XYZ file of C-alpha atoms in Angstrom:
450
model
C -0.108 0.110 0.174
C 2.725 2.331 1.131
C 4.678 1.854 -2.383
C 1.213 2.828 -4.288
C 0.741 5.764 -2.509
C 4.390 6.577 -3.372
C 3.798 6.307 -6.843
C 0.729 8.400 -7.228
C 2.113 10.933 -5.277
C 5.346 11.003 -7.697
C 2.749 10.994 -10.610
C 0.737 13.848 -8.978
C 3.795 16.197 -8.586
C 4.813 14.943 -11.947
C 1.500 16.140 -13.633
C 1.544 19.063 -11.916
C 5.332 20.251 -12.999
C 4.365 19.780 -16.701
C 0.857 21.559 -16.663
C 3.243 24.255 -14.698
C 5.914 23.937 -17.959
C 2.464 24.383 -20.285
C 1.331 27.451 -18.772
C 4.857 29.018 -18.821
C 5.281 28.053 -22.403
C 2.025 29.982 -23.129
C 2.841 32.899 -21.183
C 6.287 33.242 -22.876
C 4.811 32.881 -26.075
C 1.897 35.699 -25.148
C 3.082 39.206 -25.406
C 2.505 41.067 -21.745
C 2.220 38.296 -19.400
C 6.352 38.672 -18.107
C 5.352 39.045 -14.549
C 3.266 35.576 -14.693
C 5.838 34.008 -16.600
C 8.130 34.660 -14.045
C 5.593 33.963 -11.224
C 5.562 30.370 -13.100
C 9.192 29.654 -13.436
C 9.544 30.255 -9.783
C 6.700 27.795 -9.367
C 7.929 25.217 -12.091
C 11.766 25.431 -9.842
C 9.907 25.031 -6.950
C 7.586 21.821 -8.252
C 11.020 20.289 -9.741
C 13.285 20.893 -6.017
C 10.059 19.417 -4.256
C 10.068 16.526 -6.767
C 13.839 15.924 -6.092
C 13.378 16.309 -2.626
C 10.751 13.872 -2.380
C 12.484 11.427 -4.373
C 15.865 11.568 -2.401
C 14.624 11.635 1.219
C 13.547 8.108 0.436
C 16.549 7.103 -0.900
C 18.582 8.981 1.832
C 16.629 6.424 4.080
C 17.340 3.614 1.850
C 21.147 4.497 2.282
C 21.014 4.909 6.016
C 19.448 1.819 6.620
C 21.716 -0.436 4.389
C 24.503 1.685 6.164
C 23.142 0.438 9.893
C 22.968 -3.017 8.392
C 26.670 -2.967 7.033
C 27.935 -1.576 10.123
C 25.702 -3.127 12.884
C 24.478 0.410 13.890
C 21.676 -1.186 15.725
C 20.353 2.392 17.272
C 19.359 3.621 13.898
C 14.994 3.934 13.610
C 13.080 4.611 10.673
C 10.068 6.922 11.047
C 9.315 7.750 7.539
C 5.769 8.676 8.324
C 7.376 12.144 8.671
C 8.539 12.165 5.523
C 5.026 12.503 3.914
C 6.156 9.315 1.315
C 3.634 7.305 2.724
C 6.660 4.666 3.482
C 5.535 4.095 6.966
C 5.177 0.491 6.338
C 8.874 0.569 4.883
C 9.812 2.238 7.591
C 8.260 -0.308 10.311
C 9.913 -3.088 8.288
C 13.497 -1.217 8.307
C 13.184 -0.964 12.049
C 12.015 -4.860 12.556
C 14.925 -5.842 10.396
C 17.646 -4.119 12.048
C 15.599 -5.157 15.548
C 15.925 -9.187 14.105
C 19.727 -8.454 13.062
C 20.934 -6.903 16.485
C 18.851 -10.134 18.676
C 20.903 -12.819 15.941
C 23.896 -10.899 16.680
C 23.458 -10.944 20.398
C 22.268 -14.499 20.337
C 25.601 -15.568 18.337
C 27.772 -13.346 20.427
C 26.314 -15.006 23.633
C 26.747 -18.464 21.756
C 30.489 -17.385 21.113
C 30.702 -16.528 24.810
C 29.185 -19.800 26.148
C 31.766 -21.815 23.652
C 34.560 -19.531 24.823
C 33.712 -19.869 28.663
C 33.692 -24.051 28.026
C 37.089 -23.873 26.157
C 38.732 -21.404 29.230
C 37.333 -24.048 31.853
C 38.335 -27.190 30.140
C 40.898 -28.511 32.237
C 43.374 -30.422 29.668
C 45.349 -27.308 27.923
C 44.423 -26.972 24.271
C 46.674 -24.973 21.943
C 46.759 -24.667 17.885
C 49.647 -24.627 15.579
C 49.154 -22.402 12.460
C 50.760 -23.028 9.127
C 53.111 -19.641 9.783
C 54.321 -21.560 13.275
C 52.528 -19.516 15.204
C 51.268 -21.023 18.514
C 47.954 -19.878 20.053
C 47.141 -20.780 23.907
C 43.045 -21.595 23.916
C 42.527 -21.558 27.996
C 43.548 -21.240 31.210
C 44.707 -25.045 31.506
C 47.427 -24.082 28.720
C 48.601 -20.648 30.246
C 48.966 -22.268 33.812
C 51.138 -25.089 32.215
C 53.572 -22.746 30.807
C 53.459 -20.413 33.706
C 54.696 -16.929 32.723
C 56.925 -18.506 29.616
C 55.835 -16.435 26.705
C 54.421 -18.909 24.032
C 54.103 -17.265 20.465
C 55.582 -19.245 18.353
C 56.462 -22.909 17.654
C 60.358 -22.745 18.614
C 59.414 -20.958 21.655
C 59.178 -24.408 23.099
C 62.396 -25.308 22.749
C 62.815 -24.253 26.456
C 60.999 -27.127 27.593
C 62.405 -29.662 26.001
C 65.089 -29.959 22.917
C 62.784 -32.112 20.593
C 59.572 -30.877 22.130
C 58.787 -28.553 18.803
C 60.215 -31.393 16.442
C 57.506 -33.687 17.949
C 54.686 -31.344 17.735
C 55.707 -30.237 14.178
C 55.691 -33.742 12.961
C 52.929 -35.238 14.559
C 49.705 -35.907 12.487
C 45.864 -35.595 12.631
C 44.716 -38.114 14.781
C 48.037 -38.809 16.196
C 48.760 -39.330 20.199
C 52.176 -39.050 21.670
C 53.779 -39.392 25.261
C 56.155 -36.973 25.793
C 57.869 -35.658 28.825
C 58.664 -31.887 29.220
C 60.302 -29.684 32.193
C 58.499 -26.067 32.755
C 60.044 -24.326 35.760
C 62.181 -27.240 37.098
C 59.002 -29.461 37.061
C 58.637 -32.873 35.228
C 55.204 -33.072 33.112
C 54.720 -36.582 31.196
C 52.020 -34.920 28.724
C 49.682 -36.942 26.414
C 49.769 -35.334 23.419
C 46.906 -35.505 20.800
C 46.539 -33.903 17.311
C 43.634 -32.606 15.174
C 43.343 -30.631 12.402
C 40.949 -27.719 12.098
C 40.039 -25.570 9.227
C 38.111 -22.341 9.493
C 37.961 -19.624 7.214
C 40.071 -21.691 4.697
C 43.011 -21.618 7.336
C 44.427 -25.060 8.568
C 45.754 -25.412 12.231
C 46.510 -27.997 14.085
C 44.751 -28.420 17.452
C 47.158 -30.095 20.242
C 45.564 -31.741 23.631
C 48.481 -31.909 26.399
C 46.986 -33.987 29.259
C 49.523 -34.221 32.104
C 49.250 -37.668 32.833
C 52.268 -37.763 35.474
C 50.506 -37.759 38.782
C 47.993 -40.695 37.382
C 51.225 -42.605 36.117
C 52.766 -42.462 39.374
C 49.684 -43.274 41.437
C 48.354 -46.218 39.329
C 52.120 -47.878 39.394
C 51.802 -46.973 43.034
C 48.523 -48.508 43.381
C 50.212 -51.800 41.275
C 53.074 -51.914 43.712
C 50.355 -51.842 46.834
C 48.418 -54.826 45.487
C 51.552 -56.528 44.833
C 52.925 -56.204 48.366
C 49.951 -57.042 49.864
C 49.391 -59.944 47.973
C 53.058 -61.105 48.860
C 52.939 -60.093 52.607
C 50.100 -62.126 53.167
C 51.252 -64.939 51.280
C 54.645 -65.106 53.060
C 53.110 -64.086 56.200
C 50.783 -67.175 55.959
C 53.937 -69.925 55.353
C 56.232 -68.372 57.426
C 54.020 -67.900 60.517
C 53.719 -71.618 61.361
C 57.351 -72.264 60.736
C 58.261 -69.867 62.890
C 55.741 -71.150 65.466
C 57.191 -74.708 64.951
C 60.600 -73.749 65.303
C 60.147 -72.279 68.611
C 58.694 -75.369 69.827
C 61.273 -77.455 68.248
C 63.671 -75.661 70.528
C 61.511 -76.175 73.183
C 61.265 -79.923 72.718
C 64.590 -80.578 71.869
C 66.048 -78.515 75.193
C 63.439 -80.749 77.477
C 64.934 -84.074 75.681
C 69.001 -82.718 76.438
C 67.510 -82.731 80.169
C 66.428 -86.336 80.322
C 69.519 -87.785 77.789
C 71.945 -85.434 80.698
C 73.849 -88.928 81.352
C 74.419 -89.414 77.242
C 77.139 -87.322 75.830
C 76.902 -88.675 72.361
C 73.220 -87.983 71.986
C 73.817 -84.914 73.951
C 76.117 -83.664 71.550
C 73.703 -84.476 68.456
C 70.904 -82.856 70.406
C 72.949 -79.661 70.313
C 73.530 -79.675 66.950
C 69.848 -80.016 66.157
C 69.125 -77.011 68.522
C 71.404 -75.086 66.794
C 69.831 -75.739 63.676
C 66.573 -75.146 64.853
C 67.259 -71.981 66.667
C 68.756 -70.788 63.366
C 65.584 -71.556 61.505
C 63.353 -69.920 64.273
C 65.816 -66.674 64.344
C 65.534 -66.677 60.565
C 61.625 -67.008 60.447
C 61.415 -64.232 63.189
C 64.027 -61.710 60.913
C 61.956 -62.763 57.922
C 58.801 -62.055 59.813
C 60.175 -58.256 60.445
C 61.472 -58.296 56.745
C 58.174 -58.662 55.477
C 56.237 -56.601 58.155
C 58.181 -53.591 57.257
C 56.937 -53.835 53.677
C 53.335 -53.181 55.080
C 54.083 -49.794 55.464
C 53.462 -49.422 51.901
C 49.837 -50.560 52.106
C 48.833 -48.902 55.326
C 49.722 -45.397 55.080
C 47.166 -43.294 57.046
C 45.836 -40.233 56.055
C 48.086 -37.424 56.750
C 47.201 -35.057 59.651
C 47.948 -31.787 58.325
C 48.803 -28.346 60.160
C 50.758 -25.574 59.252
C 54.529 -25.595 60.167
C 57.361 -23.452 60.045
C 59.920 -24.886 57.480
C 62.747 -23.660 59.313
C 61.926 -24.975 62.738
C 61.203 -28.448 60.808
C 64.819 -28.292 59.501
C 66.219 -27.690 62.897
C 64.378 -31.059 64.627
C 65.681 -33.019 61.154
C 69.128 -32.476 61.583
C 69.770 -32.777 65.229
C 67.718 -36.414 64.666
C 69.379 -37.283 61.296
C 73.174 -35.720 62.017
C 73.981 -37.450 64.836
C 78.202 -38.104 64.981
C 78.446 -36.210 61.721
C 81.413 -34.655 62.905
C 83.382 -37.615 63.481
C 82.501 -38.539 59.659
C 83.527 -35.000 58.888
C 79.703 -34.279 57.076
C 78.978 -30.793 57.206
C 75.154 -30.025 56.899
C 73.821 -26.685 55.950
C 70.114 -25.347 55.806
C 68.570 -22.233 54.205
C 64.919 -20.965 53.969
C 63.786 -18.252 51.859
C 61.938 -16.286 53.145
C 62.735 -17.531 57.068
C 58.952 -17.327 57.615
C 58.097 -20.231 54.852
C 55.216 -22.374 56.429
C 53.671 -25.325 54.260
C 50.892 -27.352 55.662
C 51.698 -31.007 56.143
C 51.786 -33.764 58.383
C 54.761 -33.202 60.928
C 55.789 -36.639 61.243
C 55.124 -37.715 58.019
C 57.407 -34.962 56.623
C 59.921 -35.534 59.421
C 60.320 -39.212 58.176
C 60.661 -38.206 54.653
C 63.425 -35.975 54.953
C 65.356 -38.395 57.690
C 65.246 -41.475 55.129
C 66.817 -38.316 52.507
C 69.342 -37.427 54.408
C 70.344 -41.235 55.464
C 70.793 -41.932 52.181
C 72.618 -38.638 51.391
C 74.943 -39.710 54.350
C 75.346 -43.332 52.698
C 76.291 -41.324 49.132
C 79.404 -39.513 51.202
C 81.143 -42.557 52.470
C 84.033 -41.769 50.367
C 83.566 -38.216 49.671
C 85.611 -34.982 50.085
C 84.629 -32.252 51.893
C 81.314 -34.280 52.382
C 78.458 -32.193 52.692
C 74.787 -32.059 52.826
C 71.974 -28.618 51.967
C 68.634 -28.239 53.029
C 67.154 -25.459 51.007
C 63.432 -24.435 51.034
C 61.812 -21.736 48.765
C 58.828 -20.672 46.839
C 59.228 -21.791 42.981
C 57.787 -19.270 39.964
C 54.556 -21.100 40.206
C 53.986 -20.319 43.580
C 55.006 -24.105 44.990
C 57.014 -24.417 48.279
C 59.886 -26.488 47.633
C 62.479 -28.382 49.722
C 65.583 -29.644 48.209
C 67.880 -31.673 49.559
C 71.586 -32.117 47.930
C 74.883 -34.095 48.697
C 77.978 -33.754 46.826
C 78.421 -37.532 46.890
C 79.134 -39.958 43.829
C 75.491 -39.333 42.549
C 73.888 -42.476 40.546
C 73.872 -44.119 37.568
C 70.938 -43.348 35.240
C 69.777 -47.135 35.805
C 70.211 -46.877 39.685
C 67.650 -43.325 39.272
C 65.641 -44.671 37.293
C 64.504 -47.093 40.128
C 65.264 -45.518 43.373
C 61.401 -44.897 44.215
C 60.584 -48.867 43.179
C 59.707 -50.816 46.431
C 62.127 -53.567 47.083
C 65.182 -51.627 45.203
C 67.978 -50.732 47.056
C 72.044 -50.724 46.696
C 72.685 -50.862 50.626
C 73.285 -54.470 51.754
C 71.456 -54.020 54.637
C 68.849 -51.901 52.831
C 65.372 -52.914 52.707
C 63.941 -50.864 49.831
C 61.051 -49.195 51.432
C 62.109 -45.420 52.420
C 62.210 -43.963 48.954
C 58.974 -45.663 48.296
C 57.418 -44.688 51.116
C 58.609 -41.101 51.034
C 57.184 -40.897 47.389
C 53.681 -42.559 48.691
C 53.659 -39.542 51.681
C 54.038 -37.062 49.348
C 51.365 -38.133 46.776
C 49.160 -38.114 50.089
C 49.809 -34.623 50.746
C 48.784 -33.822 46.941
C 52.386 -33.189 45.716
C 55.684 -35.178 44.403
C 59.267 -35.926 44.723
C 61.983 -36.020 41.963
C 65.521 -36.732 41.486
C 68.341 -34.978 39.525
C 71.707 -37.167 39.885
C 74.545 -37.138 37.695
C 77.472 -39.819 38.384
C 80.306 -38.167 40.220
C 78.292 -34.670 40.826
C 75.890 -35.723 44.048
C 72.348 -35.687 43.830
C 69.313 -33.619 44.770
C 66.080 -34.744 45.786
C 63.217 -32.250 45.303
C 59.965 -32.054 47.213
C 56.980 -29.974 45.334
C 54.196 -29.154 47.460
């Protein structure tokens, strides 16, 4: 209806202009109508001006509408009833279209914000690699993984592992790899998956970097606990009656010896039997105590945590562990930064951990010159409390270092292989972990990360 009215008004204005042209022509050809001719010319010019204004005003509104749509200026409104063109319906349609565009854009932005919020809070670090080796970290987990280290290009990852960038660049779509890296002094075992993403004709490789180190250690420890539980149960079931029977046999043989006191030959033979049975009983008791020590790995109680000053802890531990070191020429040094540093731990458990590690360090310093053990505590770049126990002993070989936390493994003649395995279990119970850095002839450093 608005378009028909617009056409009618155009026709009326055109007819009036044509009539005015006819009158101007007549007035010009006739004599003595100079004033009328001038007035008619003014009227004709006014009519053409109105016709142009009438059409251009509507065109201007169209241009304004398309500009508003192009630049997403949804604040524009179109009230064409004041134009006098009969385009009220068109103006309302323009306003409704902009309103719908605004609503669609708002919904799209909300959807994008929702997706971004989901990606930001995904616990698995996500990053993408573009064709120009540009890296993008997509969520908080990825930024937390790399900390304050700037990550912009693939080459920036070389600081976390010499072959880390190369392994990522060589991964194909759908491939999964286990990659070990070190960030801010902490070891990470990453399960890396690669997926191809194409957006706006641009190809990227999306990597998910899941740190499974703690899960691997927990699973490994659980497997050892299950094995130790079964072994100790079976060994105790078998050795307990043997020990009991051996003790009973000793008593019986001693009774018989009293009865054959006048028979030297039999008494001497019984004496040999007594020694043999006593040896069996003694070894049975020793084996039972040995097996009982491994039950600590399967019966570790829940830690009772409370805040303790690390400086006080170091003082107590050195008093317990460094007894007689002056005769062995072993020096011990402690350093806590800041001096008021405290940690929320089970005091007795952590004390046992430090004593175990210090005793191992003492064993490593048997033949060392200027033997020294250092206890250092500080807060690392991630805000985690760290305790380091270092020695300048003979260090360990790679094979030994890879097995020091394995239950039953020991390099000591009288060792049980429980101490360091228990240390790792205690640290896991505290939500932390323990690492070892060692080099042959350059000493060893155990690091407790809380």
